[in-house]
Coordinates of N, CA and C in Angstrom, one line a residue:
X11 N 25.4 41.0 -31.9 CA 24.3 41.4 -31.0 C 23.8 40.1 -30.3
X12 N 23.6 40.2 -28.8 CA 22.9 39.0 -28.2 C 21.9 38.9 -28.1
X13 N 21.4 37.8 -28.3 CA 19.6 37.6 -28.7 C 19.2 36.9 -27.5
X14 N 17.6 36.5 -27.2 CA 17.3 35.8 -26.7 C 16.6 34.8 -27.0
X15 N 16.2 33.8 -26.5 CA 15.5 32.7 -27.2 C 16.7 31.3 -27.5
X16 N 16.2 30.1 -28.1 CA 17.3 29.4 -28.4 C 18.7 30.1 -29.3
X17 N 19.2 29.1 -29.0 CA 20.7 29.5 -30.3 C 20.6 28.0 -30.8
X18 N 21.8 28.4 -31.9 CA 21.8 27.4 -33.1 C 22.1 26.4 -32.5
X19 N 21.2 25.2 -32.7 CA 21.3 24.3 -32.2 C 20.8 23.5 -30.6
X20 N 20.3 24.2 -30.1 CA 19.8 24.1 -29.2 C 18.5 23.8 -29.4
X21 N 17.9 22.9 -27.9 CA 16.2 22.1 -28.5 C 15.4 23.6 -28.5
X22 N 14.3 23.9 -29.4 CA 13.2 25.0 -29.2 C 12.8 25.3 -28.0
X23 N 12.6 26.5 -27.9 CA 11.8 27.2 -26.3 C 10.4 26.2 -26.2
X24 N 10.4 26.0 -25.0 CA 9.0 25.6 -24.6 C 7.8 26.7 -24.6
X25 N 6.6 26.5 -25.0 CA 5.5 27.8 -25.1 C 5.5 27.8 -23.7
X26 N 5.0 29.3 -23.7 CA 4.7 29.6 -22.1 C 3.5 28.5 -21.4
X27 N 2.6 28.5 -22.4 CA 1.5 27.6 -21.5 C 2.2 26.5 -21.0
X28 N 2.6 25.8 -21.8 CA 3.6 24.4 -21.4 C 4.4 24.2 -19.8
X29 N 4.9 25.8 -19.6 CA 5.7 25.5 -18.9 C 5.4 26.1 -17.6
X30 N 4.0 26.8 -18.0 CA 3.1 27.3 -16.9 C 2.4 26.5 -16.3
X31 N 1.7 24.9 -17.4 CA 1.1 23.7 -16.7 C 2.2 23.4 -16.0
X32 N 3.5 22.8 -16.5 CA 4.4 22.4 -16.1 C 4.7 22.7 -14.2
X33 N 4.4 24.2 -14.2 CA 4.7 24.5 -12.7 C 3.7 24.0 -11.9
X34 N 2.4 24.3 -12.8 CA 1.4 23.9 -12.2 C 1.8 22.8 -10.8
X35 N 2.1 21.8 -12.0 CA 2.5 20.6 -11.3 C 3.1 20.8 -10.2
X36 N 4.0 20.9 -10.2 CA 5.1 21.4 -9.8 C 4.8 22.3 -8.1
X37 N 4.3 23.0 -8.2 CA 3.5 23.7 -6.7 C 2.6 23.1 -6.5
X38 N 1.8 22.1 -7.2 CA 1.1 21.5 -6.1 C 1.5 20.3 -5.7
X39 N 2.7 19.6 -6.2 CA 3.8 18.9 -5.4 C 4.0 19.5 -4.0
X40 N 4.5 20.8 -4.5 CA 5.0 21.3 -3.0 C 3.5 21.9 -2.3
X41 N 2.3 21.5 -2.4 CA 1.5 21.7 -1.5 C 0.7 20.4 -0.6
X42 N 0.8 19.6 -1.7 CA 0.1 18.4 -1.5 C 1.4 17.5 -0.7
X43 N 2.6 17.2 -1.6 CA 3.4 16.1 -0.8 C 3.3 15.4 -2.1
X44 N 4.0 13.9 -1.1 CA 4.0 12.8 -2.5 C 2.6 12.1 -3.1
X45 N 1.4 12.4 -2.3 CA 0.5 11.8 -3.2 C -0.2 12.9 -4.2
X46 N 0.6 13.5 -4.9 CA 0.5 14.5 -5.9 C 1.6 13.7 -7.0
X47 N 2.7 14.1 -6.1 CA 4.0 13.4 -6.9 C 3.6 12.2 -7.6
X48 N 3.1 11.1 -6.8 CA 2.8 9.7 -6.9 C 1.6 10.1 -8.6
X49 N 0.7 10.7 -8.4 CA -0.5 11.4 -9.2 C 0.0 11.5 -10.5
X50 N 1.5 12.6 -10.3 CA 2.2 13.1 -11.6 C 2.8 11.9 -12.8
X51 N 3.6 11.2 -11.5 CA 4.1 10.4 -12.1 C 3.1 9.2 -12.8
X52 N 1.6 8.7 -12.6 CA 0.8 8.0 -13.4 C 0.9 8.7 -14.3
X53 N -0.1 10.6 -14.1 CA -0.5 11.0 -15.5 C 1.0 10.4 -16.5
X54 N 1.9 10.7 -15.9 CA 3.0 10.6 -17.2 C 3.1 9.5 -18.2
X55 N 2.9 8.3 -17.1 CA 3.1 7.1 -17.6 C 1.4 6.9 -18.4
X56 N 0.5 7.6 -18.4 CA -0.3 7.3 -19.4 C -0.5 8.2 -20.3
X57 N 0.3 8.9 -20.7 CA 0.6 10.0 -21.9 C 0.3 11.2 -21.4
X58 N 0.0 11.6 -20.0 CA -0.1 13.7 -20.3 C 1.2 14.0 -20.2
X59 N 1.6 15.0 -22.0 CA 3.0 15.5 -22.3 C 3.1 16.4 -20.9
X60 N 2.4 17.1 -20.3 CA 3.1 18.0 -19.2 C 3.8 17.4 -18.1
X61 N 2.8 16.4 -17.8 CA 3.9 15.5 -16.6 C 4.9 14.8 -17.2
X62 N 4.7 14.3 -18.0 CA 6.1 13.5 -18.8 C 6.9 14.5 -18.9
X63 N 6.7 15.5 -19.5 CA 7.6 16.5 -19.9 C 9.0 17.0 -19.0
X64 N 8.4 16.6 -17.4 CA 9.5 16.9 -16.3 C 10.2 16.9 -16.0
X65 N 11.3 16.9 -15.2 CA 12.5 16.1 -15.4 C 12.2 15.0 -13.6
X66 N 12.5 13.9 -13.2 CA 12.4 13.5 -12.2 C 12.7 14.2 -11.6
X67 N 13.9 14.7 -11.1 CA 14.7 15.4 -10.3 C 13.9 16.9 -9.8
X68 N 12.9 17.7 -10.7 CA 12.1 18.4 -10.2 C 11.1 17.7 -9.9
X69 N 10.4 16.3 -9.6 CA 9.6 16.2 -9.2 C 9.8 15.9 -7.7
X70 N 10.8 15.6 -7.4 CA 11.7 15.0 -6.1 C 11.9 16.6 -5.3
X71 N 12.4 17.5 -5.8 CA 13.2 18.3 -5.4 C 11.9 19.5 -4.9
X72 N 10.7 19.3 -5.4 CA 9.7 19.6 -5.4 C 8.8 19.6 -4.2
X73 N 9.1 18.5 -3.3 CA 8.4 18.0 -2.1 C 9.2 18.9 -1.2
X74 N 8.3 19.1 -0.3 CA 8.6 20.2 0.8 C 10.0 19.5 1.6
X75 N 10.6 20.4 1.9 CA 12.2 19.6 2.5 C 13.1 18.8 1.7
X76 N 13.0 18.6 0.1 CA 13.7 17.9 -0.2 C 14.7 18.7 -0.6
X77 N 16.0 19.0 -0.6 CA 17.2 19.6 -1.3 C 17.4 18.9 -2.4
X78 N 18.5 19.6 -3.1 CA 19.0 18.9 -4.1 C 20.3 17.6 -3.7
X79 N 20.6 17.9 -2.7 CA 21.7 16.5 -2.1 C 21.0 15.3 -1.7
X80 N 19.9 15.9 -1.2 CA 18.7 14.9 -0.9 C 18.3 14.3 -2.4
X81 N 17.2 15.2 -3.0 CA 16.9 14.0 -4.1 C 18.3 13.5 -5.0
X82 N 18.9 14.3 -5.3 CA 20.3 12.6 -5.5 C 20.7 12.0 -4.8
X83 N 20.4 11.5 -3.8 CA 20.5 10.1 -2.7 C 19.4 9.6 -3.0
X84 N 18.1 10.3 -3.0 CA 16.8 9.1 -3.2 C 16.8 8.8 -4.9
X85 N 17.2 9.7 -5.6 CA 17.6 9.3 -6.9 C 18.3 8.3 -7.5
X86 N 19.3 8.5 -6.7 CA 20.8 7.2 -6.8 C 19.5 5.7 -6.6
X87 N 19.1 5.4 -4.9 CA 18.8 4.7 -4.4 C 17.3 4.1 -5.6
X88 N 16.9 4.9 -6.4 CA 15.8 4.0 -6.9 C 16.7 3.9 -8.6
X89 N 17.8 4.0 -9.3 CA 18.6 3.7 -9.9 C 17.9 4.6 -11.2
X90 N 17.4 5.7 -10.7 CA 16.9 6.7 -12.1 C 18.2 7.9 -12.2
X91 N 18.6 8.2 -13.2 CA 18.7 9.4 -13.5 C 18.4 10.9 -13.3
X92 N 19.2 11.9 -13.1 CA 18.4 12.8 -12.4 C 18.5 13.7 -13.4
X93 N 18.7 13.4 -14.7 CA 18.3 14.2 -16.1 C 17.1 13.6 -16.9
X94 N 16.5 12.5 -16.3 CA 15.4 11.5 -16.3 C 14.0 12.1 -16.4
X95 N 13.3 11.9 -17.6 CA 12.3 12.6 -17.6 C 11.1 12.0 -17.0
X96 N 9.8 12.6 -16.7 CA 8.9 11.6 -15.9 C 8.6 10.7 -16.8
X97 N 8.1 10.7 -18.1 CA 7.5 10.1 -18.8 C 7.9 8.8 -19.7
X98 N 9.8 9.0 -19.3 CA 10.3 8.3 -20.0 C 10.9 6.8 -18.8
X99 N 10.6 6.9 -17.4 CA 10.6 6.1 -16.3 C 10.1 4.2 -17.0
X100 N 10.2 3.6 -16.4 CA 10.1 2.0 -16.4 C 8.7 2.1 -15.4
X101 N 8.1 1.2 -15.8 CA 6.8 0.5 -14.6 C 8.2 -0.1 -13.3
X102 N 9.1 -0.7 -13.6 CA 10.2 -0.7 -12.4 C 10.2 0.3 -11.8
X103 N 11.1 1.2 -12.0 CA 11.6 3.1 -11.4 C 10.3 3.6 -10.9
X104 N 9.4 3.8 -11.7 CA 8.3 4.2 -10.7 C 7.9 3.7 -9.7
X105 N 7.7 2.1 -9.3 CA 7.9 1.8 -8.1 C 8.5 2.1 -7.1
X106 N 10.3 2.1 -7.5 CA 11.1 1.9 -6.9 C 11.3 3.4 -6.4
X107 N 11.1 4.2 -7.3 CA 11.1 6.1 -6.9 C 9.9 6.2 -5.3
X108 N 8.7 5.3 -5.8 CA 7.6 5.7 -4.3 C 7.8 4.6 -3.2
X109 N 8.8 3.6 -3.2 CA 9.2 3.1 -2.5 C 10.6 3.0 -1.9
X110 N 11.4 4.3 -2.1 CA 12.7 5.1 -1.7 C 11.6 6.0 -0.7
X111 N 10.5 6.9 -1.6 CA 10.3 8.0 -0.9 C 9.3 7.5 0.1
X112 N 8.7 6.7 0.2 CA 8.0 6.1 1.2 C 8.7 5.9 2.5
X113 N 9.9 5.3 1.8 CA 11.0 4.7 3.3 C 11.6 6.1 3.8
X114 N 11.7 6.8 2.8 CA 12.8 8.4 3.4 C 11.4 9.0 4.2
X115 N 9.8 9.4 3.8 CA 9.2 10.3 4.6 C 8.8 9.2 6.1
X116 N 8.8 7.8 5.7 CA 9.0 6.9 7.3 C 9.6 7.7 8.4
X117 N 11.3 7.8 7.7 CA 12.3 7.6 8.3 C 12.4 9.3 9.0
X118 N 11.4 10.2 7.7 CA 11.9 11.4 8.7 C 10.7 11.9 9.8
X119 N 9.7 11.2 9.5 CA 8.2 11.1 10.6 C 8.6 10.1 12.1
X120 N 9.3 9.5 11.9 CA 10.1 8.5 12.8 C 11.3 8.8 13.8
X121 N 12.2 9.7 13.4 CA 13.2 9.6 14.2 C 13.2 10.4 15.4
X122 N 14.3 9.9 16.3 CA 14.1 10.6 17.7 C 14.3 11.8 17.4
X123 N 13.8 12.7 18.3 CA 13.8 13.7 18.4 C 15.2 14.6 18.9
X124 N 16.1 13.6 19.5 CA 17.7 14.3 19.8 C 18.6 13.6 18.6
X125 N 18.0 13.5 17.4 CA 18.6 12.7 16.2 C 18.3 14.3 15.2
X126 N 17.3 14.8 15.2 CA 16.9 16.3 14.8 C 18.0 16.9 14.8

């Protein structure tokens, strides 16, 4: 009979609240933009388990227009992992993650309009 929930061996379910803060985050990324993202990524680095808890790659993927081909190019470019959790980042990578995305929302506020 097939169950749901983990199986043997697998890490335990996240509680619902967890992963309901979790979204939290997560839509107001995609409301705010990167200075939410930028926001997320401190709480993480000063211990709130919900932002840490993220993976990078949803916090990237999160921002309005970003695809997933997209954030593994801005991923690649700041040398994080895209199974990377927020919390578990360098004072390096966090830099280097808001100064990828800094140069990519430049770059897409910037260009000609027959480049669209």
């Amino acid at each position: 009979m097939a169950g749901f929930g983990a199986r043997h061996g697998d890490a335990p379910a996240e509680p619902q609240d967890v992963r309901h803060r979790r979204a939290l985050i997560l839509s107001e990324i995609a409301a705010e933009g990167p200075v939410r993202l930028f926001r997320a990524l401190r709480e993480a680095a000063s211990g709130d388990d919900d932002a840490a808890g993220i993976r990078v790659s949803a916090l990237v993927r999160a921002l309005p227009g970003r695809g997933a081909i997209n954030c593994h190019e801005l991923l690649l470019r700041a040398h994080i992992k895209e199974t990377g959790l927020a919390g578990d980042l360098t004072a390096d990578q966090r830099v280097a993650l808001v100064g990828v995305l800094d140069r990519a929302q430049y770059v897409r506020e910037h260009r000609s309009p027959s480049a669209a």
